[in-house]
């Protein structure tokens, strides 16, 4: 993930030619000669930038923070995914030629603006907490209707539901995007009004506003599955499933209460001989189990959590398990670290995630996370029906 945003850090990461192009596109002259600009002149650029009128500076700050947030491996993958949908066959080769994550993302922002909105939404969906995703996997193989009329019908039905049950949701907008074999629907119903203290020019005032809250639908026709992200609205999930089925899939009825009933088999992870099935060309160096939660078979709600430092000994957790010799138990949670093969001159990337019984997994569905999910399936850990 990117480091916290700061103006000076951002200006150091963006090539001078791209900074020149950005400000020229905004018709802003900072009095900086970017053709001779170097990193030692960041302070002068910072002074010129902070001297801009407040409205301009606020707009640019917002865009810079979006670009900074996208400057990560997940952001690049989201841009690549969106370019595939738009059939931009030269995108991958072009962005691969650019050095530096910030430079890659700024290039995409300047040259491929049509990819920007979808890619930023995909990255956001990848990064939201997995605890809020609720899955249903018993849908018939029906192609989703993504025409404007169906999208409006979904927005109107979400609006009507929340307005009737909670007195909010007076307005709603839904934005559809396709990513590989999945359809994403980002819904933004109107939330309750609230008052916030804001700076308006040189005055500190309280301003009333109506923010939007967010619901994300991810539908996969080939899997017959629908994932819904609706934080703080989990009780509404069954109704949201029905609204989606009715407006996007044109299904008249949907059985009540069917959710993802598959479960993870975590017990093999307690075996020191267990091997994750990793393909030689996966780009993964090794996978380590860092933590295990043991739920005792006998006794009410008794658990033991084992955690070991695997930095110098990948089997440390198993040495600890053998040393303690716990009573009969089930493995109900595991923390796993994936170490990727290091690239030339760079530190190896890692991805740490939790698997929790019965079917909670803190991974996304694309990029490296999808690769890891496939490894879990091949290794016999992925939920089974």
XYZ file of C-alpha atoms in Angstrom:
385
model
C 0.000 0.000 0.000
C 1.210 3.581 -0.651
C 2.670 5.647 2.167
C 0.584 8.520 3.618
C 0.238 11.363 1.126
C 2.308 14.541 1.322
C 2.856 17.172 -1.372
C 6.648 17.022 -1.320
C 6.779 13.227 -1.377
C 4.359 13.198 -4.306
C 6.336 15.804 -6.272
C 9.522 13.772 -5.791
C 7.867 10.628 -7.151
C 6.402 12.157 -10.329
C 8.786 12.784 -13.267
C 9.147 16.519 -14.091
C 7.824 16.001 -17.627
C 4.602 14.548 -16.205
C 4.230 17.382 -13.695
C 4.649 19.839 -16.566
C 2.030 17.992 -18.595
C -0.403 17.882 -15.671
C -0.254 21.605 -14.870
C -0.319 22.528 -18.572
C -3.517 20.501 -18.962
C -5.013 22.597 -16.146
C -3.746 25.834 -17.764
C -1.780 26.677 -14.620
C 1.625 28.375 -14.758
C 3.590 27.893 -11.544
C 6.631 29.740 -12.832
C 8.665 26.526 -12.689
C 10.936 25.428 -15.545
C 10.194 21.711 -15.467
C 12.682 21.024 -18.281
C 15.486 21.875 -15.831
C 13.683 20.729 -12.685
C 15.425 18.409 -10.225
C 14.630 16.928 -6.850
C 16.465 19.735 -5.011
C 13.849 22.210 -6.262
C 10.892 20.493 -4.609
C 10.662 23.227 -1.977
C 10.198 25.896 -4.652
C 7.521 23.802 -6.361
C 5.827 23.282 -3.001
C 5.800 27.043 -2.354
C 4.391 27.788 -5.800
C 1.723 25.123 -5.431
C 0.569 26.211 -1.967
C 0.356 29.763 -3.293
C -2.408 28.830 -5.731
C -5.975 30.014 -5.086
C -7.735 27.803 -2.543
C -10.249 26.341 -4.994
C -7.570 25.288 -7.476
C -5.342 23.843 -4.805
C -8.181 21.805 -3.311
C -9.049 20.305 -6.708
C -5.435 19.387 -7.460
C -4.881 17.949 -3.975
C -7.857 15.643 -4.425
C -6.563 14.383 -7.776
C -3.015 13.957 -6.459
C -4.267 11.857 -3.555
C -6.222 9.630 -5.947
C -3.110 9.165 -8.098
C -0.999 8.449 -5.004
C -3.512 5.854 -3.765
C -3.370 4.063 -7.128
C 0.453 3.910 -7.043
C 0.669 0.316 -5.844
C 0.713 -3.131 -7.425
C -3.037 -3.447 -6.910
C -3.624 -0.129 -8.654
C -1.574 -1.171 -11.682
C -3.467 -4.466 -11.864
C -6.793 -2.616 -11.692
C -5.709 -0.404 -14.612
C -4.662 -3.483 -16.589
C -8.009 -5.161 -15.878
C -9.919 -2.104 -17.065
C -7.743 -1.820 -20.179
C -8.639 -5.429 -21.056
C -12.335 -4.526 -20.965
C -11.691 -1.595 -23.313
C -9.581 -3.850 -25.590
C -6.571 -1.558 -25.268
C -4.106 -4.187 -26.492
C -1.052 -1.952 -26.213
C -1.649 -0.815 -22.641
C 0.314 -3.520 -20.797
C 3.388 -3.110 -22.986
C 3.247 0.685 -22.721
C 2.894 0.869 -18.943
C 5.602 -1.788 -18.492
C 8.098 0.535 -20.170
C 7.606 3.214 -17.500
C 9.737 3.090 -14.346
C 8.145 3.730 -10.958
C 4.612 3.148 -9.702
C 3.761 6.851 -9.427
C 5.043 7.513 -12.946
C 3.020 4.592 -14.324
C -0.155 5.815 -12.651
C 0.326 9.468 -13.620
C 0.894 8.371 -17.231
C -2.370 6.414 -17.150
C -4.157 9.395 -15.598
C -2.892 11.744 -18.317
C -3.034 9.442 -21.336
C -5.762 6.894 -20.510
C -8.384 8.880 -18.644
C -11.147 6.530 -19.831
C -9.635 3.774 -17.645
C -9.437 5.880 -14.502
C -12.896 5.668 -12.946
C -13.289 1.919 -13.323
C -9.757 1.171 -12.128
C -10.092 3.296 -8.979
C -13.370 1.577 -8.132
C -11.835 -1.880 -8.636
C -8.927 -1.028 -6.334
C -11.371 0.222 -3.722
C -13.428 -2.991 -3.953
C -10.243 -5.064 -3.600
C -9.222 -3.213 -0.443
C -12.459 -3.086 1.559
C -12.648 -5.408 4.545
C -13.531 -8.980 3.606
C -15.592 -9.221 6.792
C -18.363 -7.175 5.157
C -18.714 -9.268 1.988
C -21.668 -11.669 1.988
C -21.867 -14.335 -0.689
C -24.722 -16.300 -2.190
C -23.892 -19.043 -4.684
C -27.183 -20.602 -5.785
C -28.165 -18.305 -8.663
C -29.159 -19.846 -11.997
C -26.750 -19.127 -14.897
C -28.539 -15.986 -16.079
C -26.799 -13.238 -18.042
C -27.010 -9.881 -16.241
C -28.875 -7.011 -17.858
C -26.559 -3.998 -17.880
C -28.690 -1.756 -20.079
C -29.491 1.718 -18.760
C -33.090 0.775 -17.984
C -32.046 -2.159 -15.781
C -29.395 -0.100 -13.982
C -31.976 2.614 -13.293
C -34.433 -0.016 -12.056
C -31.844 -1.306 -9.567
C -31.080 2.226 -8.375
C -34.777 3.043 -8.003
C -35.499 -0.175 -6.107
C -32.599 0.408 -3.692
C -33.805 3.967 -3.162
C -37.391 2.854 -2.530
C -36.319 0.110 -0.114
C -34.165 2.281 2.137
C -36.573 5.210 1.959
C -39.462 3.014 3.082
C -37.640 1.064 5.799
C -35.230 3.671 7.176
C -36.237 7.078 5.839
C -33.055 7.547 3.809
C -32.028 6.641 0.258
C -34.121 9.349 -1.388
C -31.704 9.312 -4.324
C -29.475 6.538 -5.624
C -27.028 6.070 -8.481
C -25.626 2.741 -9.735
C -22.486 2.446 -11.876
C -21.790 -0.900 -13.646
C -18.332 -2.172 -14.644
C -17.119 -5.476 -16.055
C -13.905 -7.099 -14.789
C -12.889 -10.406 -16.358
C -15.896 -12.714 -15.889
C -17.516 -10.637 -13.145
C -19.949 -7.723 -13.253
C -19.476 -5.015 -10.615
C -22.323 -2.684 -9.632
C -21.380 0.248 -7.379
C -24.483 1.743 -5.754
C -24.577 5.083 -3.923
C -27.846 5.688 -2.043
C -28.341 9.007 -0.252
C -27.658 8.760 3.479
C -29.151 10.680 6.392
C -28.303 14.364 6.473
C -25.520 15.426 8.780
C -23.709 18.572 9.783
C -19.937 18.919 9.573
C -17.566 21.707 10.552
C -15.652 22.879 7.475
C -13.353 25.682 6.415
C -15.080 27.852 3.806
C -12.477 30.355 2.705
C -11.204 31.929 5.905
C -14.326 31.098 7.905
C -14.990 27.969 9.981
C -18.640 27.062 9.517
C -21.052 24.212 10.120
C -22.487 22.938 6.847
C -25.378 20.514 6.426
C -24.977 17.887 3.706
C -26.367 14.591 2.460
C -23.532 12.077 1.942
C -23.920 8.803 0.078
C -23.354 5.370 1.555
C -21.994 2.548 -0.558
C -23.183 -0.882 -1.650
C -21.171 -3.067 -4.047
C -22.644 -6.010 -5.959
C -20.289 -8.487 -7.698
C -22.062 -11.035 -9.897
C -20.421 -14.006 -11.623
C -22.659 -15.805 -14.105
C -20.371 -18.839 -14.500
C -20.290 -19.411 -10.725
C -23.922 -18.495 -10.126
C -22.699 -16.273 -7.309
C -23.471 -12.819 -5.970
C -21.217 -11.051 -3.464
C -22.585 -7.977 -1.713
C -20.585 -5.450 0.266
C -22.890 -3.452 2.520
C -21.104 -2.361 5.708
C -23.452 -1.555 8.592
C -26.334 -2.798 6.427
C -25.911 -6.558 6.748
C -29.542 -7.059 7.804
C -30.570 -5.709 4.406
C -28.518 -8.275 2.451
C -31.411 -10.723 1.774
C -33.586 -7.928 0.390
C -30.717 -6.506 -1.673
C -30.192 -9.967 -3.182
C -33.841 -10.057 -4.220
C -33.731 -6.535 -5.667
C -30.676 -7.450 -7.725
C -32.231 -10.710 -8.923
C -35.420 -8.941 -9.955
C -33.926 -5.933 -11.757
C -30.636 -7.238 -13.205
C -31.361 -10.956 -13.674
C -35.126 -10.571 -14.238
C -35.946 -13.395 -11.834
C -39.446 -13.210 -10.389
C -38.625 -15.070 -7.190
C -35.606 -15.991 -5.130
C -35.603 -18.556 -2.302
C -35.050 -17.116 1.152
C -31.882 -17.433 3.123
C -29.537 -19.395 0.897
C -25.989 -18.223 1.506
C -22.579 -19.671 0.798
C -22.636 -22.925 2.796
C -19.209 -24.154 1.752
C -16.635 -24.493 4.529
C -12.861 -24.369 4.726
C -11.050 -27.503 5.834
C -8.282 -26.003 7.953
C -7.192 -29.137 9.813
C -4.511 -30.064 7.220
C -2.711 -26.832 8.140
C -1.807 -28.369 11.514
C 0.295 -31.018 9.757
C 3.976 -30.084 9.446
C 4.151 -32.194 6.268
C 1.360 -30.241 4.555
C 2.460 -28.635 1.290
C 0.659 -25.862 -0.579
C 0.315 -26.723 -4.262
C 2.295 -23.898 -5.873
C 3.017 -23.919 -9.604
C 6.695 -23.331 -10.548
C 5.831 -20.287 -12.690
C 3.509 -18.675 -10.118
C 6.070 -16.118 -8.967
C 5.635 -17.341 -5.374
C 8.736 -18.326 -3.422
C 7.046 -19.960 -0.432
C 3.965 -19.948 1.796
C 4.181 -19.998 5.585
C 1.636 -20.588 8.350
C 2.268 -17.936 11.007
C -0.618 -18.430 13.412
C -3.155 -21.136 14.270
C -6.294 -20.902 16.370
C -7.206 -24.199 17.998
C -10.756 -24.783 19.222
C -10.819 -27.658 21.689
C -13.126 -30.557 20.845
C -14.193 -30.972 24.456
C -15.237 -28.061 26.612
C -17.343 -25.005 25.960
C -15.750 -22.338 23.729
C -12.160 -23.032 24.749
C -9.510 -21.839 22.316
C -5.747 -21.749 22.090
C -3.947 -19.336 19.765
C -0.432 -20.251 18.663
C 1.800 -17.684 16.965
C 5.420 -18.035 15.919
C 8.045 -15.951 14.129
C 8.690 -17.686 10.807
C 11.288 -15.213 9.522
C 14.210 -17.569 10.124
C 12.284 -20.822 10.557
C 9.240 -21.402 8.297
C 8.236 -24.437 10.396
C 8.353 -22.580 13.734
C 4.596 -22.861 14.267
C 4.795 -26.648 13.989
C 7.705 -26.845 16.406
C 5.597 -24.885 18.888
C 2.574 -27.114 18.280
C 4.667 -30.228 18.904
C 6.199 -28.748 22.035
C 2.868 -27.805 23.634
C 0.998 -30.998 22.685
C -2.495 -29.452 23.030
C -5.546 -31.649 23.736
C -7.804 -32.801 20.841
C -8.834 -29.806 18.768
C -10.021 -28.379 15.472
C -8.187 -25.681 13.522
C -10.673 -22.826 13.185
C -8.407 -20.020 12.005
C -5.024 -19.663 10.350
C -2.866 -16.697 9.445
C -0.843 -17.333 6.314
C 1.962 -15.374 4.660
C 2.768 -15.637 0.961
C 6.281 -14.564 -0.025
C 6.680 -13.670 -3.692
C 9.906 -14.108 -5.633
C 11.926 -10.869 -5.391
C 12.374 -8.807 -8.512
C 15.800 -7.531 -9.505
C 16.995 -4.958 -7.003
C 13.753 -5.006 -4.991
C 12.646 -6.544 -1.722
C 10.330 -9.535 -1.972
C 6.629 -8.666 -1.703
C 4.455 -10.469 0.829
C 0.733 -10.995 1.313
C -0.622 -11.950 4.741
C -4.220 -13.068 5.193
C -6.524 -14.935 7.565
C -8.646 -17.996 6.826
C -11.442 -18.491 9.353
C -13.894 -21.363 9.737
C -16.442 -21.782 8.253
C -15.875 -19.674 5.114
C -14.213 -16.329 5.798
C -11.136 -15.389 3.776
C -9.488 -11.953 3.790
C -8.536 -12.009 0.113
C -9.936 -10.257 -2.921
C -10.934 -11.922 -6.175
C -8.370 -10.543 -8.638
C -4.629 -10.198 -9.189
C -2.369 -11.882 -6.637
C -5.341 -12.598 -4.375
C -7.022 -14.633 -7.109
C -3.766 -16.518 -7.653
C -3.632 -17.363 -3.937
C -7.280 -18.479 -3.940
C -6.481 -20.891 -6.771
C -3.579 -22.305 -4.751
C -5.887 -22.830 -1.765
C -8.336 -24.684 -4.014
C -5.629 -26.943 -5.461
C -4.325 -27.576 -1.947
C -7.722 -28.751 -0.676
C -8.319 -25.747 1.589
C -10.768 -23.750 -0.549
C -14.440 -24.189 0.525
C -16.163 -27.233 -0.828
C -19.894 -27.711 -1.345
